[in-house]
Coordinates of C-alpha atoms in Angstrom, one line a residue:
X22 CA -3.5 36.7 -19.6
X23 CA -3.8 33.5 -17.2
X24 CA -2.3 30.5 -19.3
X25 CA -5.6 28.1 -20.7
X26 CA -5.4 24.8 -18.7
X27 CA -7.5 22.5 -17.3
X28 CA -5.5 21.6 -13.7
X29 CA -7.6 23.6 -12.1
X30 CA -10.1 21.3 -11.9
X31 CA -8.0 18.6 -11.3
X32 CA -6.5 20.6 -8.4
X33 CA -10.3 21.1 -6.8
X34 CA -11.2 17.5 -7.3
X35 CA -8.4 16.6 -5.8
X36 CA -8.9 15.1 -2.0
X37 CA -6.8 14.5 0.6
X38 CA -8.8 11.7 3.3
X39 CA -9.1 13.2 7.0
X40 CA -10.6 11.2 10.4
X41 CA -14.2 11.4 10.3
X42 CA -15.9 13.1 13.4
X43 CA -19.0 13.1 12.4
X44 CA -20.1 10.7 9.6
X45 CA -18.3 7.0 8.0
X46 CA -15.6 8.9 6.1
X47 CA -13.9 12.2 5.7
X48 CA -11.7 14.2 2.7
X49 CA -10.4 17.4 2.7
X50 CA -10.2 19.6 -0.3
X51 CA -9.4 23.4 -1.3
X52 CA -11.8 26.0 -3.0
X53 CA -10.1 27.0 -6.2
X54 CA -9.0 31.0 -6.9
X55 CA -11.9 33.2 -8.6
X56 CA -12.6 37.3 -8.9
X57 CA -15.7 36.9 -6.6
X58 CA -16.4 37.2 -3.1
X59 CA -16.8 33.6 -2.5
X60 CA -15.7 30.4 -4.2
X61 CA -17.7 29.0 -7.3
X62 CA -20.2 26.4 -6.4
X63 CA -19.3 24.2 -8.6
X64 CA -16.1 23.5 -6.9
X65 CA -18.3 22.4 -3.7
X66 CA -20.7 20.2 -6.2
X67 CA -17.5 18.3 -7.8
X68 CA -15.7 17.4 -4.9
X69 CA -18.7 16.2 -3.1
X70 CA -19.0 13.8 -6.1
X71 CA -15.1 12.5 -5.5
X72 CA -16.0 11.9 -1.9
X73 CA -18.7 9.9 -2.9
X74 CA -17.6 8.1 -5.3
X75 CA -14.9 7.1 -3.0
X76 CA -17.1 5.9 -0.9
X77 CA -18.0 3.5 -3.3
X78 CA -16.0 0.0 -3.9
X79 CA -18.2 -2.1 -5.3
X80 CA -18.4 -0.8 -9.4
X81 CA -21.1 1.1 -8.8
X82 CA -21.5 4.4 -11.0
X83 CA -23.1 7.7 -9.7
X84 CA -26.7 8.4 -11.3
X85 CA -27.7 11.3 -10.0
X86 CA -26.6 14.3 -6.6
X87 CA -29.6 16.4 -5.2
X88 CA -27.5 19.4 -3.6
X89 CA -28.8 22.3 -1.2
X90 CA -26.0 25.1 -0.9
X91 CA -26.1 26.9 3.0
X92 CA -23.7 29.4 3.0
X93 CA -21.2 30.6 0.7
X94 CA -17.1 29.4 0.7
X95 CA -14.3 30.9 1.5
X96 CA -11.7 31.1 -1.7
X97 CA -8.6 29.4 -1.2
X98 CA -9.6 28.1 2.1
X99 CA -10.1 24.1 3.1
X100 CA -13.3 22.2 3.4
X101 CA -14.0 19.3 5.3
X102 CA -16.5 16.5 3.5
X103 CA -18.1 14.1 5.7
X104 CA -19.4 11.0 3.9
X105 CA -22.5 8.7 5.6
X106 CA -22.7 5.4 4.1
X107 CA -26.6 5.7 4.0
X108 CA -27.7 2.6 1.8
X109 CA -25.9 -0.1 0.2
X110 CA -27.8 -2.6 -1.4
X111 CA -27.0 -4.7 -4.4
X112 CA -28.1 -2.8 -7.2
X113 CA -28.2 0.9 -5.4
X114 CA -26.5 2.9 -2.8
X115 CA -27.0 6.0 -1.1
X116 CA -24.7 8.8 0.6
X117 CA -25.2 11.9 2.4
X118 CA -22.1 14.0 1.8
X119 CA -22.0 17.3 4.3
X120 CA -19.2 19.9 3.8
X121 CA -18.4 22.2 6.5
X122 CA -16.1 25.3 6.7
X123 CA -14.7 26.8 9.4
X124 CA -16.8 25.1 12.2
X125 CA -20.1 25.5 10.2
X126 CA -22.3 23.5 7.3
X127 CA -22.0 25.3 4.2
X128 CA -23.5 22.3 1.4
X129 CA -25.4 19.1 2.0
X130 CA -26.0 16.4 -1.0
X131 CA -27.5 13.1 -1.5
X132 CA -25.1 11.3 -4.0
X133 CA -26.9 7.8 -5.5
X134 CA -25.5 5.0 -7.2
X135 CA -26.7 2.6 -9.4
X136 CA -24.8 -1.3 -10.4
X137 CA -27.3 -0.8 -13.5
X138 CA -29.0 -3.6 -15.5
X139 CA -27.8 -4.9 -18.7
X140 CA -30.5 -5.4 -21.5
X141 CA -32.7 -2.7 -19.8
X142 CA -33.3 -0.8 -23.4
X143 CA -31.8 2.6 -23.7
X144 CA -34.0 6.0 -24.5
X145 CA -33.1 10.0 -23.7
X146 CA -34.5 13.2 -24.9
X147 CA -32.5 14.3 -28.3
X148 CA -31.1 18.1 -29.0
X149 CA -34.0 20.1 -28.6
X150 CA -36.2 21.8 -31.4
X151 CA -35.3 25.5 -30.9
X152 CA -31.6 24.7 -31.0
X153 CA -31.6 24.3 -34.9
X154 CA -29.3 21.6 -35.1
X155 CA -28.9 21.2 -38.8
X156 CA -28.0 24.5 -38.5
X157 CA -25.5 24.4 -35.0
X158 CA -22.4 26.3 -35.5
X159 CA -19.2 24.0 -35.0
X160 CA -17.6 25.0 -32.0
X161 CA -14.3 26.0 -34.2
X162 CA -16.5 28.4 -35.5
X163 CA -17.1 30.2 -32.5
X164 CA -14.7 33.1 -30.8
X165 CA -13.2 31.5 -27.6
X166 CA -14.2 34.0 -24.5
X167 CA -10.5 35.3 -25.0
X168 CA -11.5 36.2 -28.1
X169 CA -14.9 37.6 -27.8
X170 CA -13.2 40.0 -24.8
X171 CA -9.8 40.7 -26.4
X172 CA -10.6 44.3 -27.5
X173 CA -13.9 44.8 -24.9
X174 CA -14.5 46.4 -21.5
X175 CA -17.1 47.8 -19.5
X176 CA -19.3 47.5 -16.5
X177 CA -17.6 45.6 -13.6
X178 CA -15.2 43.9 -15.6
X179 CA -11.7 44.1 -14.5
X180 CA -8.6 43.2 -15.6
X181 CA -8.7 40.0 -12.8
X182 CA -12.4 39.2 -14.0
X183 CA -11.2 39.2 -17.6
X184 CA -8.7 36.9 -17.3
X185 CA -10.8 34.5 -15.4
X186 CA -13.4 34.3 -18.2
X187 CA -10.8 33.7 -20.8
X188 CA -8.7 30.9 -19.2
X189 CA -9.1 30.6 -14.9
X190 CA -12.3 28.2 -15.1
X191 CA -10.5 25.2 -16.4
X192 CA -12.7 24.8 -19.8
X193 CA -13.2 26.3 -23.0
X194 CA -17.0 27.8 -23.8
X195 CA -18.2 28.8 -26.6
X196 CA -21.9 30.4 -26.9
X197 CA -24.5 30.0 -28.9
X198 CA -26.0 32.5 -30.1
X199 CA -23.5 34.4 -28.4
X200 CA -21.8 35.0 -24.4
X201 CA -23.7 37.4 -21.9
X202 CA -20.6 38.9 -20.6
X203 CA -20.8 42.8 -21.4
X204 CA -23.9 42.6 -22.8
X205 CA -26.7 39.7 -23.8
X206 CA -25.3 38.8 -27.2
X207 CA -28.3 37.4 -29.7
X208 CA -31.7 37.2 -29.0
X209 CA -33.6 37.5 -25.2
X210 CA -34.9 34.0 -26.1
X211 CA -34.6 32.1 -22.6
X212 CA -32.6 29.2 -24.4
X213 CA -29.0 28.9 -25.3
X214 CA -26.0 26.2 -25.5
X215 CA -22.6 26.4 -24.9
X216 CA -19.6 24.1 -26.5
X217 CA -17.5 23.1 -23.7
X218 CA -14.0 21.6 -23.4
X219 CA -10.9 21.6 -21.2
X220 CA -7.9 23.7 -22.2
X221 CA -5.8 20.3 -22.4
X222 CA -6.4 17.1 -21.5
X223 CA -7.7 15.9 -17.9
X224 CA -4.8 14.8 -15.8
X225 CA -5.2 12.1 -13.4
X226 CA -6.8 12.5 -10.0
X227 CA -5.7 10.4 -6.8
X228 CA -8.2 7.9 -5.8
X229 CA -10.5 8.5 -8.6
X230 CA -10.9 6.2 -12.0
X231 CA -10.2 8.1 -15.2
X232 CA -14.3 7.4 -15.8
X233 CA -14.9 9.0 -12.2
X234 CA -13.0 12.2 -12.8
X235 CA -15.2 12.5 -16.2
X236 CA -18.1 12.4 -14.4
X237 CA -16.5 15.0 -11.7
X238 CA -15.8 17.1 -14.9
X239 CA -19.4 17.5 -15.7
X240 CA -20.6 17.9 -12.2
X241 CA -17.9 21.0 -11.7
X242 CA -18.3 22.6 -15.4
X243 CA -22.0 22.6 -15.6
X244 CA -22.7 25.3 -13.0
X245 CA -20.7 28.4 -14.9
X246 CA -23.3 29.3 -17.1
X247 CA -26.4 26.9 -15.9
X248 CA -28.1 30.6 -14.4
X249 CA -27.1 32.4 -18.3
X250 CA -30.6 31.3 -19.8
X251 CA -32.3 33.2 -17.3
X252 CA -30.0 36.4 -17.1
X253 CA -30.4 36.3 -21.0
X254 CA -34.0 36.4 -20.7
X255 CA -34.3 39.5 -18.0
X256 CA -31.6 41.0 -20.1
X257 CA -28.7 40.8 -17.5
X258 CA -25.1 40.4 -18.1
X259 CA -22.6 39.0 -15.9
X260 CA -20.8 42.8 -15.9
X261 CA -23.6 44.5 -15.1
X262 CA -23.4 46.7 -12.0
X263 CA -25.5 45.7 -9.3
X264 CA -25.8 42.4 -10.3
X265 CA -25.3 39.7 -7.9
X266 CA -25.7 36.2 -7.9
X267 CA -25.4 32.9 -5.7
X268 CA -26.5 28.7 -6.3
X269 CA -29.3 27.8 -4.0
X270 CA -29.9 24.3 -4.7
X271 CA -28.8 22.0 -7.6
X272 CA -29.5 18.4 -9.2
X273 CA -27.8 16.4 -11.7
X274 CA -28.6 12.9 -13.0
X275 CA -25.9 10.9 -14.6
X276 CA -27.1 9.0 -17.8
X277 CA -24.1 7.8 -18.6
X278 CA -20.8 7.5 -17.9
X279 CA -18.5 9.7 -20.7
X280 CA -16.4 7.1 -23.1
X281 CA -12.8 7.3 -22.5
X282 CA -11.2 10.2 -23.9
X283 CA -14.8 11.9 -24.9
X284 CA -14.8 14.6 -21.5
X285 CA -11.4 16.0 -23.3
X286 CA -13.2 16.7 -26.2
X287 CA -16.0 19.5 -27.1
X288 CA -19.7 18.6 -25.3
X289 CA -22.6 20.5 -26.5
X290 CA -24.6 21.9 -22.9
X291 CA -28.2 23.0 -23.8
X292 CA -29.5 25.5 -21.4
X293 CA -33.0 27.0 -20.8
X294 CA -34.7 29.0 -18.3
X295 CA -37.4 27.7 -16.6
X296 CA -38.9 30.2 -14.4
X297 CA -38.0 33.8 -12.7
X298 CA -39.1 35.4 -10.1
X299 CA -38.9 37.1 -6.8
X300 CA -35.1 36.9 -6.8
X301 CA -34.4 33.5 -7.7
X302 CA -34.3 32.1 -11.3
X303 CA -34.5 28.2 -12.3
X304 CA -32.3 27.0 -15.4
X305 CA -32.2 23.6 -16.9
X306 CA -29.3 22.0 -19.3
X307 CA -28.3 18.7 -20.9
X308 CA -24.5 17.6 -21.9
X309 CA -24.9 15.9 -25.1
X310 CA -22.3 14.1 -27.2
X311 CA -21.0 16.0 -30.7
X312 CA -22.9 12.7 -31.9
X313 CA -25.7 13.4 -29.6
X314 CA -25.0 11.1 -27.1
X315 CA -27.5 12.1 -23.9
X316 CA -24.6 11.9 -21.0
X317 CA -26.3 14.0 -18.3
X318 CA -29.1 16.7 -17.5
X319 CA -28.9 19.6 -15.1
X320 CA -31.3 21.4 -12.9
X321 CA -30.3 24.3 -11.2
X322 CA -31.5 27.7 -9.0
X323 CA -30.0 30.5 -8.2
X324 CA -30.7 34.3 -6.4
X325 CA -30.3 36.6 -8.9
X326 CA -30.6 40.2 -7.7
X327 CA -30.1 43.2 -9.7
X328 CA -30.0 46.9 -8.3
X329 CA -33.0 49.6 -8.9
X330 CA -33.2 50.6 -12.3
X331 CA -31.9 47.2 -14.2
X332 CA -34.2 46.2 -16.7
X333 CA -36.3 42.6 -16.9

């Protein structure tokens, strides 16, 4: 079983800065190991976030990324992030982060950032109604994914795929009402939430703040199970044959920045499905706070395409 901890975030987020050739600034960074073709998007959303946010000198906070995704990654293989220094006025600033791959553009984001305005007034959306908070299972409550797959196999799982769910992403999930690994667990409702936390506690990352790492964190964790509400609702697990999968385009707004020391604890990530259709599926989510704390929301599409014969 691959051993539970969290550096493999780190490792992604971590940049190494490179001569520009086509924009202000340039970092390097390396897709992190998965059982799929190509690398998880979420590595590619994350470490544009530390190369803009190293772009940025002046206190400034990221509020929100608007990300297209081109062509898929290689696994284990280096990409290039060029940073243009867009806009930067006195209470905002913009950048245009472009990764490339082998020679060719593979994800473009806008990355904004905000100096923010004391006294403004504070207001965000609470848990939602058909999450039944009074009534939320406590994340200790829930099997880990190494325990829900412990004694389970089937469809396309493997041995490799197994061990990824249960400790190679980084972060501990727990599902509500229940994971859609072998099968859709619970109810086809087109809602669920997820209890996330590292395995251990987030190491340091060169040339980001502890803060900026946190907000890293959320960008890279988010997109693991962002597409689940909509395979939940056509009734699709992960291990289904035929199934296949890829991120299209992504945004993320930043509400806050996480307290010290709350990203190594347990966040609660609402999820629903907005829409499905013609091969591509829409999913929203929010990171909340075990107080409820609004930190971020999530908006996210995907291709989903099953083979002949799958149901939905």
């Amino acid at each position: 079983m691959t051993d539970t901890t969290s550096e493999v975030f780190t490792a992604a987020v971590t940049l190494t800065p490179a001569e520009a050739h086509t924009f202000d600034l340039a970092f390097t960074a390396v897709t992190q190991p998965c059982p799929w073709p190509k690398a998880y998007g979420g590595d590619l959303v994350a470490q544009a976030a530390a190369a803009a946010m190293r772009s940025v000198d002046d206190g400034k906070t990221l509020h929100s990324m608007h990300s297209c995704f081109m062509r898929p990654a290689d696994i284990g293989a280096e990409v290039r992030y060029e940073v243009e220094v867009l806009r930067d006025g006195r209470g905002y600033a913009t950048r245009q982060v472009r990764a490339y791959q082998h020679g060719k553009a593979l994800y473009v984001c806008l990355a904004n950032f905000a100096a923010g305005e004391p006294g403004a007034g504070r207001h965000t959306a609470g848990l939602p109604d058909w999450l039944g908070a009074s009534d939320l299972p406590a994340p200790e409550d829930l099997p880990s994914s190494s325990d829900y797959l412990a004694d389970r196999s089937g469809g396309t799982m493997t041995e490799v795929s197994k061990n990824y769910w249960c400790g190679g992403r980084g972060f501990d999930m727990r599902h509500v009402p229940g994971p859609a690994y072998l099968t859709v667990e619970g109810s086809r409702e087109p809602h669920q939430a997820v209890w996330v936390k590292p395995f251990d506690a987030l190491r340091p990352v060169d040339g980001l703040t502890d803060a900026q790492r946190d907000t890293a964190a959320l960008a890279y964790v988010c997109g693991y199970t962002i597409l689940e509400p909509v395979l939940r609702v056509l009734d699709l697990p992960w291990a289904r044959e035929g199934l296949v999968t890829a991120s299209l385009d992504h945004a993320m707004w930043f509400h806050r920045a996480p307290e010290p020391g709350v990203a190594d604890g347990w966040l609660l990530y609402t999820q629903e499905a907005v829409a499905a259709d013609a091969g591509r599926g829409l999913a929203s989510g929010r990171f909340f706070t075990p107080d409820g704390t609004h930190l971020a929301t999530v908006v996210q599409e995907g291709m989903i395409r099953a083979s002949q014969g799958g149901h939905g």
